Amino acid sequence: MQEDVEQVASGAEDPPDQATVRRAVVASAMGNCIEWFDFGVFSAGVMTTIIGTVFFPHDSAGSATLKSFALIAAAFVIRPFGGMFFGPLGDKLGRQRVLATTIILMSGSTFVIGVLPGYDTIGLAAPILLLLVRLIQGFSTGGEYGGAATFIAEYAPTRRRGVLGSFLEFGTLWGYILGSGLVLLVNLSLGADRMHAWGWRIPFLLALPLGLVGLYVRVRLEDTPAFKELDETGHKASSPLKETLLHHWRMILNLIGIVILLNVADYTLLTFMPSYLTDNLGIGDVAAQLTTIGVEFGMLLVIAPLGRLSDRVGRKPLLATAATGYILLSFPAIKLMQLHNPVTVTAGFAIMGALLVLMLAVIGSTFPAMFPTQVRYGAFAIGYNISTSVFGGTSALVIDSLISVFHTNYIPAFYLVVAGLIALVPILLIPETAGVSIKNIATPRPSGSSRLATASD
């Protein structure tokens, strides 16, 4: 990390020092960490069952796990609206102000879940309040990821954007490990009865201190050099949302296509798989969580080197390898997991994780560079959240429902293969962004073609 931040942001008239660049990376990654801390907590095998039984009538239709997955999916319905609100706002007012707002909304919402009374206390108001909190959380998350990726990309030097951008997803993986690891620790320490009675609240409550740390780091930073230059020269878009939809819809469609695979893989692996291992494959809660955490930790170790590799060979080779891998290896990976041997279960899970980390390592540097500074935050947020809402947040719910309908545990593999086939097309169509100055990306001409200037720094 130290050597990565010693470079200065490319093209800035008054380059930030290495400490500022380092804080920009940490500030951006903290938001992702908090978002995925929530998913790590909410999707842990034992937690999905508890949430479903604590907040819903005990005799209502559907399993407790399915109810929890429905809550996860509900939060994603609102995300595109958050992206359309916060994204253009970030292009108009600045990245830093909006990101300070989204991080406190996200962490505060997770904290509130930890203090909500259950169905036995307030009846139907319990699931209604929980749904409301999840919607607020989804709305704020819709403005988080696009802004955080933009923040890192606009601070990073062109030739180091890949490795610095990979730290955004480093935050994702750490957040998930912290969340699921904390659930495991609390569960083992308290036992099933106390965990169900009150212990489940502890991980949710700890989200607020994490959010306050992230807020502190973010408010101490100035806005990005690229946005400050845009603001000082008076070149900001007068109507960012209109310009985004009018001139950048083709590239947004490409982004949506790639994000289909990214999020189907991401949420299948991190949100659905823990419960799949326990409910469908009969693996114990502790073993399932240890498998998940172990693979996630392995992904942590390789994500920065892969980001550095993308600075040398390009982003598209890694993205294309991931898409092809999911097309060819999803069924073998699921087959290995169904052998019920700890080694084969871990091997199958690791195959899926290895393909996912190829994408995670480069999306933080690829997606922001697909759009010019004037609309970067908004275009990224809109495209990313539309795709995430439709195909990401619903993955666990759809897969679990299809397994119940078709009575086959190969549904996750089928879902991943289809997503890989879809994503491979836009991956091949988008321009290579490695070595391209993020400040020199132009608004497309009326024909839809775009100019990408090679960085001189």
Coordinates of C-alpha atoms in Angstrom, one line a residue:
M1 CA 0.0 0.0 0.0
Q2 CA 2.8 2.4 0.9
E3 CA 4.4 2.3 -2.5
D4 CA 1.0 2.6 -4.2
V5 CA 0.3 6.0 -2.7
E6 CA 3.6 7.6 -3.3
Q7 CA 2.6 8.6 -6.8
V8 CA 0.5 11.7 -7.1
A9 CA -2.8 12.2 -8.8
S10 CA -2.1 12.5 -12.5
G11 CA -2.6 15.9 -14.1
A12 CA -3.6 17.8 -11.0
E13 CA -2.1 21.3 -10.8
D14 CA -1.5 21.0 -7.1
P15 CA -0.9 17.3 -6.6
P16 CA -2.0 15.9 -3.2
D17 CA 0.7 14.4 -1.0
Q18 CA 0.9 10.6 -0.4
A19 CA -0.9 10.9 3.0
T20 CA -3.9 12.6 1.3
V21 CA -4.0 9.9 -1.4
R22 CA -3.8 7.2 1.2
R23 CA -6.7 8.8 3.2
A24 CA -8.7 9.0 0.0
V25 CA -8.3 5.3 -0.6
V26 CA -9.1 4.4 3.0
A27 CA -12.1 6.8 3.1
S28 CA -13.5 5.2 -0.1
A29 CA -13.0 1.7 1.1
M30 CA -14.6 2.3 4.4
G31 CA -18.0 2.8 2.8
N32 CA -17.8 -0.5 1.0
C33 CA -16.6 -2.1 4.2
I34 CA -19.7 -1.0 6.0
E35 CA -22.0 -2.0 3.2
W36 CA -20.6 -5.5 3.1
F37 CA -20.4 -5.7 6.9
D38 CA -24.2 -5.5 6.8
F39 CA -24.4 -8.2 4.2
G40 CA -21.9 -10.4 6.1
V41 CA -24.1 -10.1 9.2
F42 CA -27.5 -10.3 7.5
S43 CA -26.6 -13.3 5.2
A44 CA -24.8 -15.5 7.8
G45 CA -26.5 -18.9 7.8
V46 CA -27.6 -18.6 11.5
M47 CA -28.7 -15.0 11.1
T48 CA -31.0 -15.5 8.1
T49 CA -33.0 -17.9 10.2
I50 CA -33.1 -15.7 13.2
I51 CA -34.2 -12.6 11.3
G52 CA -37.0 -14.5 9.7
T53 CA -38.3 -15.8 13.0
V54 CA -37.8 -12.7 15.1
F55 CA -39.6 -10.2 12.8
F56 CA -42.3 -12.3 11.1
P57 CA -45.3 -14.3 12.3
H58 CA -44.3 -17.8 13.2
D59 CA -47.1 -19.4 11.3
S60 CA -46.8 -17.3 8.1
A61 CA -46.1 -18.9 4.7
G62 CA -42.5 -19.4 3.6
S63 CA -39.3 -20.4 5.4
A64 CA -37.5 -18.0 7.7
T65 CA -34.5 -18.0 5.3
L66 CA -36.7 -17.1 2.4
K67 CA -38.2 -14.2 4.3
S68 CA -34.7 -12.9 5.1
F69 CA -33.7 -13.1 1.4
A70 CA -36.9 -11.2 0.5
L71 CA -35.8 -8.4 2.9
I72 CA -32.3 -8.3 1.2
A73 CA -34.0 -8.1 -2.2
A74 CA -36.4 -5.4 -1.1
A75 CA -33.5 -3.1 -0.2
F76 CA -32.2 -3.4 -3.7
V77 CA -35.5 -2.3 -5.3
I78 CA -34.9 1.2 -4.1
R79 CA -31.2 1.4 -5.0
P80 CA -31.6 2.7 -8.5
F81 CA -33.5 5.7 -7.1
G82 CA -30.7 6.3 -4.7
G83 CA -28.3 6.2 -7.6
M84 CA -30.4 8.6 -9.6
F85 CA -30.6 11.0 -6.6
F86 CA -27.1 10.9 -5.2
G87 CA -25.1 10.3 -8.4
P88 CA -26.0 13.5 -10.3
L89 CA -25.9 15.3 -7.0
G90 CA -22.3 14.2 -6.6
D91 CA -21.6 15.5 -10.1
K92 CA -23.1 18.9 -9.2
L93 CA -22.1 19.4 -5.5
G94 CA -19.0 17.3 -5.3
R95 CA -18.1 13.7 -4.4
Q96 CA -17.0 14.3 -0.8
R97 CA -20.3 15.9 0.5
V98 CA -22.4 13.1 -0.9
L99 CA -20.2 10.4 0.4
A100 CA -20.2 11.9 3.9
T101 CA -24.0 11.6 3.8
T102 CA -24.3 8.0 2.4
I103 CA -21.8 6.5 4.9
I104 CA -23.7 7.7 7.9
L105 CA -27.1 6.7 6.5
M106 CA -25.8 3.2 5.7
S107 CA -24.2 2.6 9.1
G108 CA -27.1 4.2 11.0
S109 CA -29.6 2.0 9.2
T110 CA -27.7 -1.1 10.2
F111 CA -27.5 0.1 13.8
V112 CA -31.3 0.7 13.9
I113 CA -31.9 -3.0 12.9
G114 CA -30.1 -3.9 16.1
V115 CA -32.5 -2.0 18.3
L116 CA -35.8 -2.8 16.5
P117 CA -38.3 -4.8 18.6
G118 CA -39.5 -8.1 17.2
Y119 CA -42.9 -9.5 16.1
D120 CA -43.6 -10.9 19.6
T121 CA -43.3 -7.3 21.0
I122 CA -45.0 -5.1 18.4
G123 CA -46.7 -7.5 16.0
L124 CA -47.0 -6.5 12.3
A125 CA -45.2 -3.2 13.0
A126 CA -41.9 -5.2 13.3
P127 CA -41.6 -6.4 9.7
I128 CA -42.9 -3.1 8.4
L129 CA -40.3 -1.1 10.4
L130 CA -37.6 -3.6 9.3
L131 CA -38.6 -3.2 5.7
L132 CA -38.5 0.6 6.1
V133 CA -35.0 0.6 7.5
R134 CA -33.8 -1.7 4.7
L135 CA -35.3 0.7 2.1
I136 CA -33.5 3.6 3.7
Q137 CA -30.3 1.6 3.7
G138 CA -30.8 0.6 0.0
F139 CA -31.5 4.2 -1.0
S140 CA -28.2 5.4 0.6
T141 CA -26.2 2.5 -0.7
G142 CA -27.4 3.5 -4.2
G143 CA -25.2 6.6 -3.9
E144 CA -22.2 5.0 -2.2
Y145 CA -20.4 2.6 -4.5
G146 CA -20.3 4.8 -7.6
G147 CA -19.0 7.7 -5.6
A148 CA -16.4 5.7 -3.7
A149 CA -15.0 4.2 -6.9
T150 CA -15.0 7.7 -8.5
F151 CA -13.3 9.2 -5.5
I152 CA -10.4 6.7 -5.7
A153 CA -10.1 6.8 -9.5
E154 CA -9.9 10.6 -9.5
Y155 CA -7.2 10.7 -6.9
A156 CA -5.2 7.8 -8.3
P157 CA -2.3 8.3 -10.8
T158 CA -3.2 6.9 -14.2
R159 CA -0.6 4.2 -14.2
R160 CA -1.5 3.1 -10.6
R161 CA -5.3 3.3 -10.9
G162 CA -5.7 -0.5 -11.1
V163 CA -3.9 -1.3 -7.9
L164 CA -5.3 1.6 -6.0
G165 CA -8.8 0.9 -7.3
S166 CA -8.5 -2.7 -6.0
F167 CA -8.5 -1.4 -2.5
L168 CA -12.2 -0.5 -2.9
E169 CA -13.1 -4.2 -3.1
F170 CA -10.5 -4.9 -0.4
G171 CA -12.9 -3.0 1.8
T172 CA -15.8 -5.2 0.5
L173 CA -14.0 -8.4 1.4
W174 CA -12.9 -7.1 4.8
G175 CA -16.4 -5.9 5.6
Y176 CA -17.9 -9.3 4.7
I177 CA -15.3 -11.1 6.8
L178 CA -15.8 -8.8 9.8
G179 CA -19.6 -9.2 9.6
S180 CA -19.8 -12.9 9.1
G181 CA -16.8 -13.5 11.5
L182 CA -18.5 -11.5 14.2
V183 CA -21.7 -13.5 13.8
L184 CA -19.7 -16.7 14.1
L185 CA -17.9 -15.4 17.2
V186 CA -21.0 -14.2 19.0
N187 CA -22.9 -17.4 18.1
L188 CA -20.1 -19.6 19.5
S189 CA -19.7 -17.5 22.6
L190 CA -23.4 -17.3 23.5
G191 CA -24.9 -20.5 22.3
A192 CA -28.1 -20.9 20.3
D193 CA -30.7 -19.8 22.9
R194 CA -29.0 -16.5 23.9
M195 CA -28.0 -15.8 20.3
H196 CA -31.7 -16.0 19.3
A197 CA -32.9 -14.1 22.3
W198 CA -30.6 -11.1 22.1
G199 CA -27.1 -11.9 20.8
W200 CA -28.1 -11.4 17.2
R201 CA -28.4 -7.7 17.9
I202 CA -24.7 -7.2 18.8
P203 CA -23.2 -7.3 15.2
F204 CA -25.8 -4.8 13.9
L205 CA -25.1 -2.4 16.8
L206 CA -21.4 -2.3 16.0
A207 CA -22.0 -0.8 12.5
L208 CA -22.5 2.7 13.9
P209 CA -19.0 3.0 15.4
L210 CA -17.6 1.8 12.0
G211 CA -19.6 4.4 10.2
L212 CA -18.5 7.2 12.5
V213 CA -14.8 6.3 11.8
G214 CA -15.5 6.4 8.1
L215 CA -17.3 9.7 8.4
Y216 CA -14.4 11.2 10.3
V217 CA -11.9 10.1 7.6
R218 CA -14.2 11.4 4.8
V219 CA -14.9 14.9 6.2
R220 CA -11.2 15.6 6.6
L221 CA -10.6 15.2 2.9
E222 CA -11.1 17.8 0.2
D223 CA -12.9 16.9 -3.0
T224 CA -11.0 15.1 -5.8
P225 CA -8.5 17.1 -8.0
A226 CA -10.5 16.2 -11.1
F227 CA -13.8 17.6 -9.7
K228 CA -12.1 20.7 -8.2
E229 CA -10.6 21.5 -11.6
L230 CA -14.0 21.0 -13.2
D231 CA -15.6 23.3 -10.6
E232 CA -12.9 26.0 -10.9
T233 CA -13.1 26.1 -14.7
G234 CA -16.9 26.2 -14.7
H235 CA -17.2 23.1 -16.9
K236 CA -19.7 21.2 -14.7
A237 CA -22.8 19.9 -16.4
S238 CA -25.7 22.2 -15.9
S239 CA -28.0 19.2 -15.7
P240 CA -25.9 16.1 -14.9
L241 CA -28.9 13.6 -15.0
K242 CA -30.1 14.9 -18.4
E243 CA -26.6 14.8 -19.9
T244 CA -26.0 11.3 -18.5
L245 CA -29.1 9.8 -20.0
L246 CA -28.9 11.7 -23.3
H247 CA -25.3 11.2 -24.2
H248 CA -24.1 8.1 -22.2
W249 CA -26.8 5.6 -22.4
R250 CA -24.8 3.2 -24.7
M251 CA -21.9 3.0 -22.2
I252 CA -24.4 2.7 -19.3
L253 CA -25.9 -0.4 -21.1
N254 CA -22.4 -1.9 -21.4
L255 CA -21.9 -1.2 -17.7
I256 CA -25.2 -2.9 -16.8
G257 CA -24.2 -6.0 -18.9
I258 CA -20.9 -6.4 -17.0
V259 CA -22.5 -5.8 -13.6
I260 CA -25.0 -8.5 -14.2
L261 CA -22.2 -11.1 -13.9
L262 CA -20.4 -9.2 -11.2
N263 CA -23.4 -9.0 -8.9
V264 CA -24.9 -12.4 -9.7
A265 CA -21.5 -13.9 -8.8
D266 CA -21.0 -11.5 -5.8
Y267 CA -24.3 -12.0 -4.2
T268 CA -24.6 -15.6 -5.0
L269 CA -21.3 -16.3 -3.4
L270 CA -21.5 -14.0 -0.4
T271 CA -25.2 -13.7 0.3
F272 CA -26.8 -17.0 -0.9
M273 CA -24.0 -19.6 -0.5
P274 CA -23.8 -19.6 3.3
S275 CA -27.4 -20.6 3.5
Y276 CA -27.1 -22.9 0.5
L277 CA -24.3 -24.8 2.3
T278 CA -26.4 -25.3 5.4
D279 CA -30.0 -25.6 4.1
N280 CA -29.4 -27.4 0.7
L281 CA -26.2 -29.4 1.3
G282 CA -26.6 -30.2 5.0
I283 CA -23.3 -28.6 6.1
G284 CA -23.2 -27.2 9.7
D285 CA -23.4 -23.5 10.4
V286 CA -19.9 -23.3 11.8
A287 CA -18.3 -25.3 8.9
A288 CA -20.2 -23.2 6.3
Q289 CA -19.1 -19.9 7.8
L290 CA -15.5 -21.1 8.2
T291 CA -15.4 -22.1 4.5
T292 CA -16.8 -18.8 3.5
I293 CA -14.5 -16.7 5.6
G294 CA -11.5 -18.8 4.6
V295 CA -12.1 -18.3 0.8
E296 CA -12.8 -14.6 1.4
F297 CA -9.5 -14.2 3.2
G298 CA -7.7 -15.9 0.3
M299 CA -9.3 -13.4 -2.1
L300 CA -8.0 -10.6 0.2
L301 CA -4.5 -11.8 -0.4
V302 CA -4.6 -11.7 -4.2
I303 CA -6.8 -8.7 -5.0
A304 CA -4.1 -6.0 -4.8
P305 CA -1.6 -8.1 -6.9
L306 CA -4.3 -8.6 -9.5
G307 CA -5.1 -4.9 -9.5
R308 CA -1.4 -4.2 -10.1
L309 CA -1.4 -6.8 -12.9
S310 CA -4.3 -5.0 -14.6
D311 CA -2.1 -1.9 -14.7
R312 CA 0.3 -3.8 -16.9
V313 CA -1.8 -6.1 -19.1
G314 CA -5.2 -4.2 -19.0
R315 CA -8.5 -4.6 -17.4
K316 CA -10.3 -6.5 -20.2
P317 CA -8.2 -9.7 -20.1
L318 CA -9.0 -10.2 -16.4
L319 CA -12.7 -9.5 -17.0
A320 CA -12.9 -11.8 -20.0
T321 CA -11.2 -14.5 -18.1
A322 CA -13.7 -14.3 -15.3
A323 CA -16.7 -14.4 -17.6
T324 CA -15.3 -17.3 -19.5
G325 CA -14.5 -19.1 -16.3
Y326 CA -18.0 -18.8 -15.0
I327 CA -19.4 -20.2 -18.3
L328 CA -17.1 -23.2 -18.2
L329 CA -16.5 -23.9 -14.4
S330 CA -19.8 -23.1 -12.6
F331 CA -21.2 -26.6 -13.0
P332 CA -18.0 -28.4 -12.0
A333 CA -17.6 -26.1 -9.0
I334 CA -21.2 -26.8 -7.7
K335 CA -20.6 -30.5 -8.4
L336 CA -17.6 -30.4 -6.1
M337 CA -19.6 -28.7 -3.4
Q338 CA -22.3 -31.4 -3.6
L339 CA -19.8 -34.2 -2.7
H340 CA -20.2 -33.2 0.9
N341 CA -16.4 -33.6 1.6
P342 CA -14.9 -30.6 3.4
V343 CA -12.0 -30.5 0.9
T344 CA -14.2 -30.6 -2.2
V345 CA -16.7 -28.1 -0.7
T346 CA -13.9 -25.7 -0.1
A347 CA -12.4 -26.4 -3.6
G348 CA -15.7 -25.7 -5.3
F349 CA -16.3 -22.5 -3.3
A350 CA -12.7 -21.4 -4.0
I351 CA -13.1 -21.8 -7.8
M352 CA -16.1 -19.4 -7.7
G353 CA -14.2 -17.0 -5.4
A354 CA -11.1 -17.0 -7.6
L355 CA -13.2 -16.0 -10.7
L356 CA -15.0 -13.3 -8.7
V357 CA -11.8 -11.7 -7.4
L358 CA -10.6 -11.3 -11.0
M359 CA -13.5 -9.0 -11.5
L360 CA -13.4 -7.3 -8.1
A361 CA -9.7 -6.4 -8.6
V362 CA -10.4 -4.2 -11.7
I363 CA -14.0 -2.8 -11.5
G364 CA -12.9 0.1 -9.3
S365 CA -10.5 1.2 -12.0
T366 CA -12.6 0.2 -15.0
F367 CA -16.1 1.6 -14.4
P368 CA -15.2 5.2 -13.5
A369 CA -13.0 5.4 -16.6
M370 CA -15.9 4.6 -18.8
F371 CA -17.4 8.1 -18.3
P372 CA -16.2 11.7 -18.4
T373 CA -15.7 13.7 -15.2
Q374 CA -18.9 15.8 -15.7
V375 CA -21.2 12.8 -15.3
R376 CA -18.9 10.1 -13.9
Y377 CA -20.6 9.7 -10.5
G378 CA -24.1 9.8 -11.9
A379 CA -23.6 7.6 -14.9
F380 CA -21.7 5.0 -12.8
A381 CA -24.3 5.1 -10.0
I382 CA -27.3 4.8 -12.3
G383 CA -26.0 1.9 -14.5
Y384 CA -24.5 0.0 -11.6
N385 CA -27.6 0.2 -9.4
I386 CA -30.1 -0.7 -12.1
S387 CA -28.2 -3.8 -12.8
T388 CA -27.6 -4.5 -9.1
S389 CA -31.2 -4.0 -8.2
V390 CA -32.5 -6.4 -10.9
F391 CA -29.9 -9.1 -10.9
G392 CA -27.8 -8.7 -7.8
G393 CA -30.0 -8.2 -4.8
T394 CA -32.6 -10.7 -6.1
S395 CA -30.0 -13.4 -6.7
A396 CA -30.4 -15.2 -3.4
L397 CA -34.2 -15.0 -3.5
V398 CA -34.5 -16.1 -7.1
I399 CA -32.1 -19.0 -6.7
D400 CA -33.6 -20.2 -3.5
S401 CA -37.1 -20.1 -5.1
L402 CA -36.0 -21.9 -8.3
I403 CA -34.4 -24.6 -6.2
S404 CA -37.7 -25.1 -4.4
V405 CA -39.6 -25.2 -7.7
F406 CA -37.2 -27.4 -9.8
H407 CA -35.8 -29.5 -6.9
T408 CA -32.2 -29.3 -8.2
N409 CA -29.2 -27.9 -6.4
Y410 CA -27.6 -26.9 -9.8
I411 CA -29.6 -23.7 -10.1
P412 CA -26.7 -21.5 -8.9
A413 CA -24.5 -22.9 -11.6
F414 CA -27.1 -22.3 -14.3
Y415 CA -27.6 -18.7 -13.1
L416 CA -23.9 -18.0 -13.2
V417 CA -23.4 -19.5 -16.7
V418 CA -26.2 -17.3 -18.2
A419 CA -24.8 -14.2 -16.5
G420 CA -21.3 -15.0 -17.8
L421 CA -22.7 -15.3 -21.4
I422 CA -24.4 -12.0 -21.1
A423 CA -21.4 -10.1 -19.6
L424 CA -18.9 -11.4 -22.1
V425 CA -20.4 -9.3 -24.9
P426 CA -20.0 -5.9 -23.3
I427 CA -16.6 -6.9 -21.9
L428 CA -15.4 -7.4 -25.5
L429 CA -17.1 -4.1 -26.6
I430 CA -15.9 -1.6 -24.1
P431 CA -12.6 0.2 -24.7
E432 CA -9.5 -0.7 -22.7
T433 CA -9.1 1.9 -19.9
A434 CA -5.7 0.9 -18.5
G435 CA -3.2 3.6 -19.2
V436 CA -5.9 6.1 -20.1
S437 CA -6.0 9.4 -18.2
I438 CA -9.3 9.6 -16.5
K439 CA -9.4 13.4 -17.0
N440 CA -9.2 13.1 -20.8
I441 CA -12.3 11.0 -21.4
A442 CA -14.6 13.0 -23.6
T443 CA -18.3 13.1 -23.9
P444 CA -19.4 10.9 -26.9
R445 CA -20.1 12.5 -30.2
P446 CA -23.7 12.2 -31.5
S447 CA -22.8 8.9 -33.2
G448 CA -22.2 7.4 -29.8
S449 CA -18.5 6.9 -30.3
S450 CA -16.2 8.2 -27.6
R451 CA -12.7 9.5 -27.5
L452 CA -10.2 8.1 -25.0
A453 CA -6.9 9.9 -24.7
T454 CA -3.8 8.0 -23.7
A455 CA -2.3 9.3 -20.5
S456 CA 1.0 11.2 -20.9
D457 CA 1.9 10.8 -17.2

